Every structure is written in C-alpha cells, then in structure tokens.
Coordinates of C-alpha atoms in Angstrom, one line a residue:
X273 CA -20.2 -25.7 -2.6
X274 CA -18.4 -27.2 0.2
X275 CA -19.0 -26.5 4.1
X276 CA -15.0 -27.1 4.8
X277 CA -12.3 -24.5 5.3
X278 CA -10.2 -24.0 1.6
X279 CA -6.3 -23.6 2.7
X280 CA -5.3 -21.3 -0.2
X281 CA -1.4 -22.2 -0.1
X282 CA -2.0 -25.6 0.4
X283 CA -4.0 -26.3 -2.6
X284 CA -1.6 -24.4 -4.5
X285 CA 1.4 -26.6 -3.2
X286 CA -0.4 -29.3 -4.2
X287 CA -1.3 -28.3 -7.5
X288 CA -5.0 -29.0 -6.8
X289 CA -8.1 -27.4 -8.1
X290 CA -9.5 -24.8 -5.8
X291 CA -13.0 -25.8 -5.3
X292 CA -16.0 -23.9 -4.7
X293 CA -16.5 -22.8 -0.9
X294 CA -18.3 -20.5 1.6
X295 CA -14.9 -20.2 3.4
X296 CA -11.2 -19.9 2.7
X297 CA -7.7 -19.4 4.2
X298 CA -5.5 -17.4 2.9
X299 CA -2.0 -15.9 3.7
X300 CA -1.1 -12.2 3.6
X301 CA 2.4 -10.8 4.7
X302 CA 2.9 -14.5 6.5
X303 CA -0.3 -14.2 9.0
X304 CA -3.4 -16.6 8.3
X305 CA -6.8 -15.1 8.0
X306 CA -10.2 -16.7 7.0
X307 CA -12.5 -15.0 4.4
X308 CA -15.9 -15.3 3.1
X309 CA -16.3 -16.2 -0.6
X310 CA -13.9 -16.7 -3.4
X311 CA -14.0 -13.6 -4.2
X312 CA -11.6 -10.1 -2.5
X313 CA -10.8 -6.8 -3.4
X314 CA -7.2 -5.4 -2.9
X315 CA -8.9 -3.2 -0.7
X316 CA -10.1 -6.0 1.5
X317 CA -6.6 -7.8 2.0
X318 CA -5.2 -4.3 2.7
X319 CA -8.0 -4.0 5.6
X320 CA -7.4 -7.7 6.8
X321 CA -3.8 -7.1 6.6
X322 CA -3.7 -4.0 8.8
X323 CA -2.5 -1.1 6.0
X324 CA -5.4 0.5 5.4
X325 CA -4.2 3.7 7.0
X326 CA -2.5 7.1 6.2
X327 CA 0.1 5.5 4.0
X328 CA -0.7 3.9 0.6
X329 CA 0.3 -0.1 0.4
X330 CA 0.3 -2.3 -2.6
X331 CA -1.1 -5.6 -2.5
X332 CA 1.0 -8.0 -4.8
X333 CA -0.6 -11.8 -5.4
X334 CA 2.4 -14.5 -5.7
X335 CA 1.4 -17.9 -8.1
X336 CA 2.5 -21.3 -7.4
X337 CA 4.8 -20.6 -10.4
X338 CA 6.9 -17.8 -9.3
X339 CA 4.6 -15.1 -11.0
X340 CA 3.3 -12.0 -9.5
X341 CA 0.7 -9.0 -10.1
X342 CA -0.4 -6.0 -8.6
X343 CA -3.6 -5.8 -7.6
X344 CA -5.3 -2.3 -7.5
X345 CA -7.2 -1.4 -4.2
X346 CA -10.5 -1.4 -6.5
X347 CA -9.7 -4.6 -8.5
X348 CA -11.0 -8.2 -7.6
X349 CA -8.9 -10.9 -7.1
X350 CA -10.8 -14.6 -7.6
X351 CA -9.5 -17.0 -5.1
X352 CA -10.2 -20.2 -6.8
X353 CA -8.0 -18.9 -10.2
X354 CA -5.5 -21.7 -10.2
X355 CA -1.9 -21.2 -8.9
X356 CA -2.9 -18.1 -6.5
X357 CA -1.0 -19.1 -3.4
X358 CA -0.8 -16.3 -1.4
X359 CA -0.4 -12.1 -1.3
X360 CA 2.2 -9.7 0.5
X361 CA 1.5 -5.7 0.9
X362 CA 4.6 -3.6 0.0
X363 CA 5.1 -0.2 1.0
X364 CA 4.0 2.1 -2.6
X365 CA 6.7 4.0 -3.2
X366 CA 6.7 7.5 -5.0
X367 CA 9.1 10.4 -6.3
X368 CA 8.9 13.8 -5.7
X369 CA 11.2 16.6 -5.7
X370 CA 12.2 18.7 -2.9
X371 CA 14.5 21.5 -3.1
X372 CA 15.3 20.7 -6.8
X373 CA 16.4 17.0 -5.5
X374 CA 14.9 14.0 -6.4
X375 CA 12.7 12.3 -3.2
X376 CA 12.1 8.7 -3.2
X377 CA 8.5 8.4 -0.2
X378 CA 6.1 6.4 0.6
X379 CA 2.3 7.8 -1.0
X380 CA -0.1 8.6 1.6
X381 CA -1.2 11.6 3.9
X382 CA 1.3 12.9 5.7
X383 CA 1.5 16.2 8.7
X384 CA 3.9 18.7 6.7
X385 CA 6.0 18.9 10.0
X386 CA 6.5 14.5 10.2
X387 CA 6.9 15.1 6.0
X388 CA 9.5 17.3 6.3
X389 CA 11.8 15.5 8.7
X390 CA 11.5 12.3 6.5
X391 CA 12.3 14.8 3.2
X392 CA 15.2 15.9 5.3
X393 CA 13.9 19.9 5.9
X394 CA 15.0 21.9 8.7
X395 CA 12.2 22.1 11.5
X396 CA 12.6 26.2 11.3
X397 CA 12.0 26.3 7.5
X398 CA 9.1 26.8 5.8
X399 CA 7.3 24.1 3.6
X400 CA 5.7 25.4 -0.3
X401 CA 3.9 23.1 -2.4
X402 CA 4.0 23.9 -5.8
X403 CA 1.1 23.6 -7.6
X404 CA 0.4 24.9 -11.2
X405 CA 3.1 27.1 -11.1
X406 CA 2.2 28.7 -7.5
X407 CA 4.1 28.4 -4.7
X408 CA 1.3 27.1 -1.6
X409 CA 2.5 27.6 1.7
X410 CA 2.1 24.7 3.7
X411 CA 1.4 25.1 7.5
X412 CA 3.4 22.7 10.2
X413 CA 0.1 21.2 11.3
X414 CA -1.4 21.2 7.6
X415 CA -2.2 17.3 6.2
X416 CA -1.0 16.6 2.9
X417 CA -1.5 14.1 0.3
X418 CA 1.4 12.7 -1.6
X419 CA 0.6 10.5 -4.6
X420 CA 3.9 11.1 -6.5
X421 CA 5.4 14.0 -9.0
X422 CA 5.0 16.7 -6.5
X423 CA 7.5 19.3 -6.3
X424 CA 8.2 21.0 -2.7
X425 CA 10.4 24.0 -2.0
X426 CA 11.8 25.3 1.3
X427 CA 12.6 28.4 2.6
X428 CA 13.4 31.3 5.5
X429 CA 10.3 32.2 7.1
X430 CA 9.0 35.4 6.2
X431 CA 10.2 38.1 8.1
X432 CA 13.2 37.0 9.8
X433 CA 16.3 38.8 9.3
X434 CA 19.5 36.7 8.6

C-alpha cells in the first residue's frame, strides 16, 4: 500500500499497473479530484462531480482503449482495474409523450410549471398525468418525477368558457 498520490489517467497513458493506494486522482468531466481508496460508487463521482441534484446524470467510465460503460449510481467501480482512465457524467436522457407527441427530457424531478415550458405547454393550460389509465391533475407548483414512458396530456382549465 503506497503513501503517494495514484494519477489515474496517467497510469493509464502509460500503460502501467495501478497499484495499491490510500489515495488517487482521478478525472471527471475534465476537473481533478482526489479520492480515498480504490474503490467508488457511481453515486460518489456524481457527488464529486456536482450532479447529484434534481436531474438524473449518467456516469460513463472511458478505458485507455477507447471502451466505455455505464456505471449505475449503485454500482462499484474499482480504480486499480487496468485501462480505467477517466469518467464523464452525461445528461440521462428519457421519452415521454405529451399531447400524443413523442418528448425526448432529461429524468429527474421537475416543478410541473418549469416541465411544461421545457415540453413546450402553454403556461394557461392545464397539466394531467396519466397514470393507469386515469387522468391526474397536476398542480403548477406540484413536483414531479420523470423516469421515462410517461404520458402527459394538456388541456383548458376547467370552467372557462372559450
């Protein structure tokens, strides 16, 4: 067990054997950050690399040879597997359907009013959520979760004349 700082990337570049340390460097989304351990969750490089929020971010590991995997927020990565160089966080995106039209968003929470500007729905419509067959109406200040496959439908507001 060495003492020293393990540069990730650089030990990839090089084509060297990752040894066994208390501390390593490695590179996510082109920033530097120091971890404890050879071993990370997907989890953990989202925290480090700030995406941990509302919206839902992949964590994908590039190898020395070109390769790359997903790595699942509850999955373990080992540092010292040889060729891991370094990991980038992509934006995990999802379809849904909105007024019978296909909706290509990013999974996360979202406030229905923010969601429905980004689906492209009138501010003065009203939001449903169709679940199970039932049409859920979805207040303005209402947070929802969007994890992909759900099926939205707008309408008048209740009660208004035309």
């Amino acid at each position: 067990l060495t003492e020293e700082l393990i540069d990730l990337e650089e030990h990839a570049r090089h084509e060297r054997p990752v040894p066994h340390a208390r501390r390593y460097r490695i590179k996510v989304d082109g920033e530097y950050y120091e971890v404890k351990g050879p071993e990370i969750t997907g989890a953990a490089i989202l925290k480090l690399a700030h995406r941990d929020g509302p919206l839902v971010f992949d964590v994908i590991q590039h190898f020395r040879d070109g390769r790359q995997e997903v790595v699942a927020p509850n999955a373990g990565v080992n540092l010292r597997t040889p060729g891991v160089e370094r990991f980038t966080t992509s934006a995990k995106m999802v379809q849904i359907t909105v007024d019978s039209r296909p909706v290509e968003v990013q999974a996360g929470c979202y406030v229905v009013s923010v969601f429905k500007t980004l689906v492209s729905v009138e501010a003065g419509r009203v939001l449903d959520q169709v679940i199970g067959g039932e049409f859920r109406e979805l207040s303005d200040q209402q947070t929802i979760q969007v994890a992909g496959g759900e099926i939205f439908v707008s309408h008048v507001r209740r009660g208004q004349s035309s």
